Short mmCIF file of C-alpha atoms and ligand atoms in Angstrom, two decimals:
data_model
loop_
_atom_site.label_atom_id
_atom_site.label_comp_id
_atom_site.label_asym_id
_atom_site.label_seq_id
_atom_site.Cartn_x
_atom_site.Cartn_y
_atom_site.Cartn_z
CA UNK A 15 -38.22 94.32 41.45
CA UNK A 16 -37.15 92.35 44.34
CA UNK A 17 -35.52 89.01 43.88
CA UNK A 18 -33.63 86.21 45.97
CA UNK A 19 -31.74 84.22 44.07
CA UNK A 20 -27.46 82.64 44.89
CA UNK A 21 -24.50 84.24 43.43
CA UNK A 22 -21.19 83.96 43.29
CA UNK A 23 -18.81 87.25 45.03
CA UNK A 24 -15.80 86.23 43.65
CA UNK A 25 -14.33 83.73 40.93
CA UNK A 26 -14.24 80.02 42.03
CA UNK A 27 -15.83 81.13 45.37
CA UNK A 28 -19.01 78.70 46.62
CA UNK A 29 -22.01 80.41 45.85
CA UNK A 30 -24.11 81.98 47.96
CA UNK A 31 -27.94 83.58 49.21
CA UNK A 32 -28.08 86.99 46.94
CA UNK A 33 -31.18 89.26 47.42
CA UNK A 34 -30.47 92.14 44.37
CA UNK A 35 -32.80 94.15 42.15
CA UNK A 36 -34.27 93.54 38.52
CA UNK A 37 -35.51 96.06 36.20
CA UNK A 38 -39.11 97.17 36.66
CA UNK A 39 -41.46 96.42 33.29
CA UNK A 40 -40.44 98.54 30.21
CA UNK A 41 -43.47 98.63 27.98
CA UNK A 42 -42.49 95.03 26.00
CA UNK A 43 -41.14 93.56 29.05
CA UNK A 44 -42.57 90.18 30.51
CA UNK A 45 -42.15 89.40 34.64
CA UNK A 46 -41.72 86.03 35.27
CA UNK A 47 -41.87 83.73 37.98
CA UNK A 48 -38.94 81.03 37.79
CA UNK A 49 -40.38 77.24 38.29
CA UNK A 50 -37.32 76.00 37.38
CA UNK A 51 -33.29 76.80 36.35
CA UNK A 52 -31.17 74.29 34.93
CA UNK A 53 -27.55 74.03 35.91
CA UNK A 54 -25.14 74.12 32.47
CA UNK A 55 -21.52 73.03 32.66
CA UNK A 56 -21.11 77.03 31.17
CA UNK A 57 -22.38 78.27 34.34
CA UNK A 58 -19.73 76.21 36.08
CA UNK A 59 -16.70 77.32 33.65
CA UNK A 60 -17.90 81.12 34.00
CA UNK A 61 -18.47 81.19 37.72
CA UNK A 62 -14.72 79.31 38.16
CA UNK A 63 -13.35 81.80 35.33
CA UNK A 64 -12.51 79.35 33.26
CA UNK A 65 -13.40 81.11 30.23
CA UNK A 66 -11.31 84.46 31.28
CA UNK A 67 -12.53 87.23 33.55
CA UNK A 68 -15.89 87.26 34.38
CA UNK A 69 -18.38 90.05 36.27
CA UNK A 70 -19.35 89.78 40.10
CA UNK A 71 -21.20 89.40 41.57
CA UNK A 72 -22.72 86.39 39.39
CA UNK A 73 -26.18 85.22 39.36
CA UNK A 74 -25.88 82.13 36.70
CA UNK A 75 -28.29 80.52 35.02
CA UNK A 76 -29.55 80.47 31.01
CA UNK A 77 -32.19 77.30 31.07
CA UNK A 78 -35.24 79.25 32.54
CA UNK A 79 -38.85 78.15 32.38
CA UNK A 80 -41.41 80.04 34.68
CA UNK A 81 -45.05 81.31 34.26
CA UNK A 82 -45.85 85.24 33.30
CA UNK A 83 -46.54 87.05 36.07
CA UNK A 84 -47.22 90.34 34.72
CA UNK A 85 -46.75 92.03 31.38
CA UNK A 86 -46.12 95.52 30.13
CA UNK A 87 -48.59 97.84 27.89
CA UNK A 88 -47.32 97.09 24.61
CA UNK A 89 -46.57 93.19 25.07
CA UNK A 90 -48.56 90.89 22.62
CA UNK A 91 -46.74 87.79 22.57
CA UNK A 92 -47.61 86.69 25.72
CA UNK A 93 -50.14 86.98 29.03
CA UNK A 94 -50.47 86.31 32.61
CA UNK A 95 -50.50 82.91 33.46
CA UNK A 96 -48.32 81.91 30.34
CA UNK A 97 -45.55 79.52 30.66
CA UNK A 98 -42.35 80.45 28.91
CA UNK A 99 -38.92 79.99 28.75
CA UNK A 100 -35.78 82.20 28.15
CA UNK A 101 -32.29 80.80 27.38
CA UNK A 102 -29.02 81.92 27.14
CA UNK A 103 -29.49 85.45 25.63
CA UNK A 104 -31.65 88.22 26.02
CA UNK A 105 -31.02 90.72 23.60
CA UNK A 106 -29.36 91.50 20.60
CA UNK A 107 -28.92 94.62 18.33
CA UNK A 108 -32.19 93.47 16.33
CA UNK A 109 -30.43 94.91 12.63
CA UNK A 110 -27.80 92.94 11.49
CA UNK A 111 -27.88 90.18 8.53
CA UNK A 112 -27.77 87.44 11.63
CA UNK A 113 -30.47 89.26 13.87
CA UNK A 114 -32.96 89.72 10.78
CA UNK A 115 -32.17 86.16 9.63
CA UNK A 116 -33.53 84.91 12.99
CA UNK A 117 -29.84 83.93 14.33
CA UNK A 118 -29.33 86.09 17.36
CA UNK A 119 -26.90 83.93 18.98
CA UNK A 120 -24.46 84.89 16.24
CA UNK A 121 -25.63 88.52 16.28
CA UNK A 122 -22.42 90.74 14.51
CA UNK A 123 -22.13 93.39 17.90
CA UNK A 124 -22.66 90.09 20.21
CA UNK A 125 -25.62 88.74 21.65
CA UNK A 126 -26.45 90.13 25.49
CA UNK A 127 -25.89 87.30 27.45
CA UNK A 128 -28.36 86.27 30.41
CA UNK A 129 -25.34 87.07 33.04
CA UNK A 130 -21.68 87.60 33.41
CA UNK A 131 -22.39 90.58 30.75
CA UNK A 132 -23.92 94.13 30.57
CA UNK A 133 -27.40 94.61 29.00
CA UNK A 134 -27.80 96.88 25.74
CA UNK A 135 -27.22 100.43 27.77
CA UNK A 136 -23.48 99.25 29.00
CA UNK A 137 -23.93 99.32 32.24
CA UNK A 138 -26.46 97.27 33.91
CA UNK A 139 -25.18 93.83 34.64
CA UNK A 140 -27.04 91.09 33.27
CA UNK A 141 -28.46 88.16 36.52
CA UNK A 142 -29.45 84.82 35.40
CA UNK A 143 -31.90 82.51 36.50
CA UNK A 144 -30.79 80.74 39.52
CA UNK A 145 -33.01 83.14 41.26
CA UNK A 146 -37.09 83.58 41.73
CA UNK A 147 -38.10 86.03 39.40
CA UNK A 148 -37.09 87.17 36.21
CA UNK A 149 -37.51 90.56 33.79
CA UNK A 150 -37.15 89.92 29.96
CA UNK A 151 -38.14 91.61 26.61
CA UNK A 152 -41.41 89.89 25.03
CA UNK A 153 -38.65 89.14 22.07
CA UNK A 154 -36.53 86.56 23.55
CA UNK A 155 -38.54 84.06 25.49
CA UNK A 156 -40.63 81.07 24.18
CA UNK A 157 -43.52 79.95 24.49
CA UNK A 158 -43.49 76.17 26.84
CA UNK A 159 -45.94 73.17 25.32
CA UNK A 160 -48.43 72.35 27.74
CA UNK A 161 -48.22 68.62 27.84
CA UNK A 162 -44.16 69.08 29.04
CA UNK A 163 -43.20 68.72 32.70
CA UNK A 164 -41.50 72.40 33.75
CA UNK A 165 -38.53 70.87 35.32
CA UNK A 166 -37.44 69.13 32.16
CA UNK A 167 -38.22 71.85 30.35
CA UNK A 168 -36.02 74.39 31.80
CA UNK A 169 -32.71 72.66 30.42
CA UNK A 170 -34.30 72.57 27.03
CA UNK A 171 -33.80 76.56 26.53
CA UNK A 172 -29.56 75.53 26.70
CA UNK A 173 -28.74 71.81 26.26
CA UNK A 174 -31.60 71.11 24.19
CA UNK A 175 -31.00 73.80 21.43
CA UNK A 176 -27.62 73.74 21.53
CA UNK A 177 -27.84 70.10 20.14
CA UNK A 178 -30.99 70.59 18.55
CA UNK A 179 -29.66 73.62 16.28
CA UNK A 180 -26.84 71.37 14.79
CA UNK A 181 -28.43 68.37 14.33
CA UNK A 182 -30.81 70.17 11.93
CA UNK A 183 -28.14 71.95 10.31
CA UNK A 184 -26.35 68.83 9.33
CA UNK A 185 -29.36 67.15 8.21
CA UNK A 186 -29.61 64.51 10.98
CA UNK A 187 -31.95 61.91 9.99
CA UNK A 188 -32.87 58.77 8.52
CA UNK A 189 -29.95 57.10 6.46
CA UNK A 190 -27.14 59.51 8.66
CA UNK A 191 -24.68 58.18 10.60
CA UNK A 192 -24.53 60.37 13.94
CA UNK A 193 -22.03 60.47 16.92
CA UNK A 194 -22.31 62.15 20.65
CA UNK A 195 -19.43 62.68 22.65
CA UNK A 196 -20.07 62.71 26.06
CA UNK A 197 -23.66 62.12 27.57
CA UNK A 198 -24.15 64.88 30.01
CA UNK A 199 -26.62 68.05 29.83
CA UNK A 200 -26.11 68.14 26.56
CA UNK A 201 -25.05 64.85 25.14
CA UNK A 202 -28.35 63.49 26.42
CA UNK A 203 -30.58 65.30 24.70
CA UNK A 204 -28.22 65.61 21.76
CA UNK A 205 -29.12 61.55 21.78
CA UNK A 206 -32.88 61.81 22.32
CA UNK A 207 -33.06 64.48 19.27
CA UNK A 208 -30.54 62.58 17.02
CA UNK A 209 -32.62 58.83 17.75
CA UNK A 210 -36.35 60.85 17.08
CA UNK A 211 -35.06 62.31 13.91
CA UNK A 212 -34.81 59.25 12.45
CA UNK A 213 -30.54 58.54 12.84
CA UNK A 214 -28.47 55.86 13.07
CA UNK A 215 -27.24 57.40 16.66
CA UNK A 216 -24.01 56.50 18.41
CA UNK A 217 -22.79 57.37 22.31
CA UNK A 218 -19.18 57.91 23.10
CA UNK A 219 -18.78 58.01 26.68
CA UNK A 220 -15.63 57.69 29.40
CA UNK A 221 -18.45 56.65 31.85
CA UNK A 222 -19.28 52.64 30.43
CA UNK A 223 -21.86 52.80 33.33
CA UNK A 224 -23.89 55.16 31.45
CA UNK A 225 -24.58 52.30 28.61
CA UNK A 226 -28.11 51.63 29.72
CA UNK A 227 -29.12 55.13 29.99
CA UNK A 228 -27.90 55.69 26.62
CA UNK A 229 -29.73 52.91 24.81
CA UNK A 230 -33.05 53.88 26.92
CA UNK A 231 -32.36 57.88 25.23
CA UNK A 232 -33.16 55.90 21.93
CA UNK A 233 -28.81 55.40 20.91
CA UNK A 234 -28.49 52.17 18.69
CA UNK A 235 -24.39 51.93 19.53
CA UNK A 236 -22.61 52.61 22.92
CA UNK A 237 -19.00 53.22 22.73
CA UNK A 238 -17.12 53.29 25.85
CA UNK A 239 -13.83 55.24 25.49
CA UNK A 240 -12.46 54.82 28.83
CA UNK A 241 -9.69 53.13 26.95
CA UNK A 242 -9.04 55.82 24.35
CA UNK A 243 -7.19 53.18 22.52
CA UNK A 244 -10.56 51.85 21.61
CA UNK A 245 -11.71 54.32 18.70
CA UNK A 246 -8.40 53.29 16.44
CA UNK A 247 -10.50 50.26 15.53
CA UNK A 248 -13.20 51.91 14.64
CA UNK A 249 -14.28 52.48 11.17
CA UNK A 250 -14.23 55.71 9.73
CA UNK A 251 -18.28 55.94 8.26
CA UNK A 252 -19.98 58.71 10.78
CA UNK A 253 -21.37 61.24 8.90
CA UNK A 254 -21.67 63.85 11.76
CA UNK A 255 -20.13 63.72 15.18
CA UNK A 256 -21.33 66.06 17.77
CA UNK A 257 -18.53 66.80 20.58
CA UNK A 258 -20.01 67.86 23.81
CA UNK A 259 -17.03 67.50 26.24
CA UNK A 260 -16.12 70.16 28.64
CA UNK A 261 -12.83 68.62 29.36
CA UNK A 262 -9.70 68.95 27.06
CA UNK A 263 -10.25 65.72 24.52
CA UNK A 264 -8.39 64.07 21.40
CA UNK A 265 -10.37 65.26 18.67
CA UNK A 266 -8.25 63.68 16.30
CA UNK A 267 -9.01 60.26 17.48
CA UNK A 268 -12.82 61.20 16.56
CA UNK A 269 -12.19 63.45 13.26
CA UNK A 270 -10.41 60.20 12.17
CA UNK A 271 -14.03 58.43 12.55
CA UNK A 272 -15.65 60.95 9.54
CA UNK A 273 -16.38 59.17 6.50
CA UNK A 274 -15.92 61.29 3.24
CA UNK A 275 -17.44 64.92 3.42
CA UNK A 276 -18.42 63.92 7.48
CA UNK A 277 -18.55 67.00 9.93
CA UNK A 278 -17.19 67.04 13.42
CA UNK A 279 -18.74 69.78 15.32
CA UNK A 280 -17.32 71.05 18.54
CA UNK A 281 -19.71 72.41 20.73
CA UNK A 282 -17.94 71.69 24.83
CA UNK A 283 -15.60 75.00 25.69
CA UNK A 284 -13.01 73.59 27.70
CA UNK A 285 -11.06 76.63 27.45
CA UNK A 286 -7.98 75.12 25.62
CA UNK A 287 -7.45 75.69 21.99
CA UNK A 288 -7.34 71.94 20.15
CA UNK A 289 -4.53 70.72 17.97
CA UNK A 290 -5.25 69.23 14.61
CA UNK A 291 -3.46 67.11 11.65
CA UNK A 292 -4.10 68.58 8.47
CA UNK A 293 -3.98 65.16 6.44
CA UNK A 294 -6.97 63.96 8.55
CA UNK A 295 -8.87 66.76 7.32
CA UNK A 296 -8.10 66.81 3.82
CA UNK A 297 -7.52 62.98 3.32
CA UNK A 298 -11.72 62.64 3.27
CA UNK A 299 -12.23 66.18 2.76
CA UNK A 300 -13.88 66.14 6.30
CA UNK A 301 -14.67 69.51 8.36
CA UNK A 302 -14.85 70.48 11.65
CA UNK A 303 -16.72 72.80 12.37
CA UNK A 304 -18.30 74.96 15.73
CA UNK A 305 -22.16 75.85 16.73
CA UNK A 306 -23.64 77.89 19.46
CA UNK A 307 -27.03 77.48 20.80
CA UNK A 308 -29.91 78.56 18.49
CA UNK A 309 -32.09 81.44 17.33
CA UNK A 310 -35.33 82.32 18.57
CA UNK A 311 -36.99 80.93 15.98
CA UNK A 312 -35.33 77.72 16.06
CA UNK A 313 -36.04 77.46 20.26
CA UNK A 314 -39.56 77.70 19.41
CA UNK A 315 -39.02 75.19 17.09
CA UNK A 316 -37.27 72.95 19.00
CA UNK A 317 -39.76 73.55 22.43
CA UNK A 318 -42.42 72.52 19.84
CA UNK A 319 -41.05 69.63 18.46
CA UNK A 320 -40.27 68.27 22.36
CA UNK A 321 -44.17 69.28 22.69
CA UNK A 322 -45.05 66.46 19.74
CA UNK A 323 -42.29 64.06 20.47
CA UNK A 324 -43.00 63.97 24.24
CA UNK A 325 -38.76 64.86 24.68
CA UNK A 326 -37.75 66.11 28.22
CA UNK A 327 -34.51 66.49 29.72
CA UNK A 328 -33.71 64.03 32.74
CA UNK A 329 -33.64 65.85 35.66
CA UNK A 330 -31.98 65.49 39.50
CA UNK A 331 -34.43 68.46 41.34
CA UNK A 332 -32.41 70.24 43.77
CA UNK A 333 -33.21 73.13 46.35
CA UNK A 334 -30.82 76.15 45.89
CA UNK A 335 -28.74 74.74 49.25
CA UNK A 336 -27.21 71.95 46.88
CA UNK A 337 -25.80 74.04 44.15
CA UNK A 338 -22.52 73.79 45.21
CA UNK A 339 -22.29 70.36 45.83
CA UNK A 340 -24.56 69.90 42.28
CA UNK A 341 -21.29 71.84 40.78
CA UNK A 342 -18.82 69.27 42.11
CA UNK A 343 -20.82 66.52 41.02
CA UNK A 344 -21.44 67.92 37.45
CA UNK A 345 -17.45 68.31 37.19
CA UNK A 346 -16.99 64.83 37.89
CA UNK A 347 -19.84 63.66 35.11
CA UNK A 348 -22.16 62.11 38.12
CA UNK A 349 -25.42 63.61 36.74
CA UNK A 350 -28.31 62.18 35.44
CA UNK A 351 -28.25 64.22 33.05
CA UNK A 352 -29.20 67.64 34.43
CA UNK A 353 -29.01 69.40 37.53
CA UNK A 354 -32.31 71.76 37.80
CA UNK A 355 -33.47 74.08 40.59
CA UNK A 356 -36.43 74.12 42.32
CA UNK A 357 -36.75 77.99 42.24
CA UNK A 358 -39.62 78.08 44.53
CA UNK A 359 -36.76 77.09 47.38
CA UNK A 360 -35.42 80.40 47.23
P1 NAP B 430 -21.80 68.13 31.43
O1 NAP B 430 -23.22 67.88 31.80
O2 NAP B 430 -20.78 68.23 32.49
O3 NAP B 430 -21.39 67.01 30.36
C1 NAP B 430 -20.11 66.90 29.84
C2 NAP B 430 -19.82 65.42 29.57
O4 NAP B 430 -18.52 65.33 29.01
C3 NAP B 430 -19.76 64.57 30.82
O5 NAP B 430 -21.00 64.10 31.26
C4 NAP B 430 -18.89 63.41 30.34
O6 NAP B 430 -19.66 62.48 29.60
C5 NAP B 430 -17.93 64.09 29.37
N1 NAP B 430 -16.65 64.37 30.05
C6 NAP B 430 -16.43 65.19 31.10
N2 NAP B 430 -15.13 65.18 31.46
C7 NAP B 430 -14.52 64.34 30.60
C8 NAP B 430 -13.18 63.91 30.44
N3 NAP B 430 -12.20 64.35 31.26
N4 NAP B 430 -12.89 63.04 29.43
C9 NAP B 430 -13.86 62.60 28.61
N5 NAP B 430 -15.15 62.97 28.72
C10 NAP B 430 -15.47 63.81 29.70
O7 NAP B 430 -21.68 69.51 30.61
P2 NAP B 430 -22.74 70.21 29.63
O8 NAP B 430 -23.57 71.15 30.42
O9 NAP B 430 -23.37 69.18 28.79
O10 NAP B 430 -21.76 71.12 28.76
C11 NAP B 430 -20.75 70.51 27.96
C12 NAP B 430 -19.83 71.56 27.36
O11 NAP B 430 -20.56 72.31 26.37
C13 NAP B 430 -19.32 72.60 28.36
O12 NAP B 430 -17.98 72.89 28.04
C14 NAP B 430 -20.20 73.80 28.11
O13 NAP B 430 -19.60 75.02 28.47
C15 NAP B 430 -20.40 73.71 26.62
N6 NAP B 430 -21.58 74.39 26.09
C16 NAP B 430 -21.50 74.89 24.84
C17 NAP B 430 -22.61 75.50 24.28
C18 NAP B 430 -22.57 76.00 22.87
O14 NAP B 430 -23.44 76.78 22.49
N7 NAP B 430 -21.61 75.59 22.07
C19 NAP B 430 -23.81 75.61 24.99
C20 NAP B 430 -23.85 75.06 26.28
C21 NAP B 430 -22.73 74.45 26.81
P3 NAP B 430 -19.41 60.89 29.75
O15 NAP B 430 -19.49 60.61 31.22
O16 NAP B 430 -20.52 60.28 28.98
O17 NAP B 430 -18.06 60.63 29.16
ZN1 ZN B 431 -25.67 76.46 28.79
ZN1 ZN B 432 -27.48 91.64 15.59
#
């Protein structure tokens, strides 16, 4: 199947027009046509190899939302005309405990990854979605709401779950203390998810610009750490603090903020392993603690529950042209809050 989408030819290099081939339909294989493809500070770390060698060329992109185009024989799940979204995996080996328990994302022989990776035969590179059409199994794409706006959509499928999936986990909710490190792609809607579950929800941010935006998301408590001096007077009474920051970070200063039993999850890859003091761990018994993405199941869940709670990402719609610039800007947190492709530019 024909497709145009941008690429990049070699690590850190701009990207650029790319015209390649997808798979034609296998029997439970959906066609799409992209609407829309978010721009993730992974795509950015991958495509700059900041997360060790990576496969080019490299069509990014995991926070896809387009409309079914065509569908093979033995698809059920969806039909033309559909919209539907597919995030940052597309396949997994289907039989392990985490497969069967609806977990693919933590899949024992490794979920397939949209791009920079090699689909289930070996082989075949995997191309993401900054492009204009896409090939996926029925399996791994989501059904979209049909009262949500497509462009806010499309970051849902990364930054969405990805804060969604621990927010749940912990138990985020009415009577919880919750914290967000950084408001980007992620931090944002970590805040929107964390304020319409009910939690007392708190912003961390090295941008104090960003206040206003923050309380408008639905925060109750901005916390500007452009100072990092700032969170030693803070007390220590968060139940769960969500760290979102691509950049290399103090974690201490913020495990230090966990009341007894509280969780700090990293979820931001800068690349760098982090350095921790035991005694802050054990002196409250506090954990800290990782997540990636979400399950199919739980994307659903979370597309659904933006559906009923009217939850979108905030979007800056680009045409393919700006990606490079969009990249630069991301780096330097100057996004509100999410980059997202006008696919029909391409
Ligand atoms: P993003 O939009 O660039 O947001 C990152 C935010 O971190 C920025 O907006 C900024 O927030 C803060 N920040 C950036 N540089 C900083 C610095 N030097 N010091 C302090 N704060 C800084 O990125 P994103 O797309 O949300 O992704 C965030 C991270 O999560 C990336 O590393 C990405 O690879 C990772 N990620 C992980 C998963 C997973 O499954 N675990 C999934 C997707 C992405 P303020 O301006 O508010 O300070
Ligand atoms: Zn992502
Ligand atoms: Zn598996």
């Amino acid at each position: 199947m024909k497709t145009k989408g941008y690429a990049v030819l070699a690590a850190k290099q701009d990207l650029v027009p790319f015209d390649f081939s997808r798979r034609e339909l296998r029997p439970d294989d959906v066609a799409l046509d992209i609407s829309f493809a978010g721009i993730c500070h992974s795509d950015i770390h991958q495509a700059r190899e900041e997360w060790g060698p990576a496969i080019f060329p490299m069509v990014p992109g995991h926070e896809i939302a387009g409309v079914v185009t065509e569908i093979g024989g033995a698809v059920t799940k969806f039909k033309v005309g559909d919209r539907i979204g597919v995030g940052v995996f597309v396949d997994s080996c289907r039989k392990c405990s985490s497969c069967l328990a609806g977990l693919q994302q933590y899949c024992v022989e490794g979920m397939t990854g949209t791009y920079n990776g090699y689909e289930r035969d070996g082989k075949t590179v995997a191309q993401g979605g900054y492009s204009d059409k896409f090939v996926v199994n029925q399996d791994y794409a989501v059904k979209i709401p049909g009262n949500l706006d497509m462009s806010g959509v499309a970051p849902l499928l990364c930054a969405g779950i990805t804060l969604y999936s621990p927010l749940r986990h912990w138990n985020a909710g009415p009577g919880k203390k919750v914290g967000i490190i950084g408001l980007g792609g992620l931090g944002h809607m970590g805040t929107k998810f964390a304020a319409a579950l009910g939690a007392h929800t708190t912003v961390f941010s090295h941008s104090p610009e960003k206040e206003a935006d923050a309380k408008a998301m639905g925060a109750d408590d901005f916390i500007s750490t452009k100072d990092p001096k700032t969170l030693a007077f803070l007390p220590a009474d968060f139940d769960l603090i969500l760290n979102t920051v691509s950049a290399d970070i103090n974690i201490e200063d913020y495990l230090k903020l966990l009341k007894l039993d509280g969780t700090l999850v990293v979820i931001g890859l800068p690349g760098k392993p982090y350095s921790v003091n035991v005694p802050t761990l054990l002196g409250a018994r506090r954990s800290l603690s990782g997540s990636m993405i979400g399950g199919m199941p739980q994307l659903q869940e979370m597309l659904d529950f933006c559906g009923e709670h009217n939850i979108l990402s905030d979007v800056e719609v680009i045409d393919p042209s700006y990606i490079n610039e969009a990249y630069d800007r991301t780096v330097k947190s100057d996004v509100k809050y999410r980059f997202v492709i006008d696919a029909s530019k391409f």
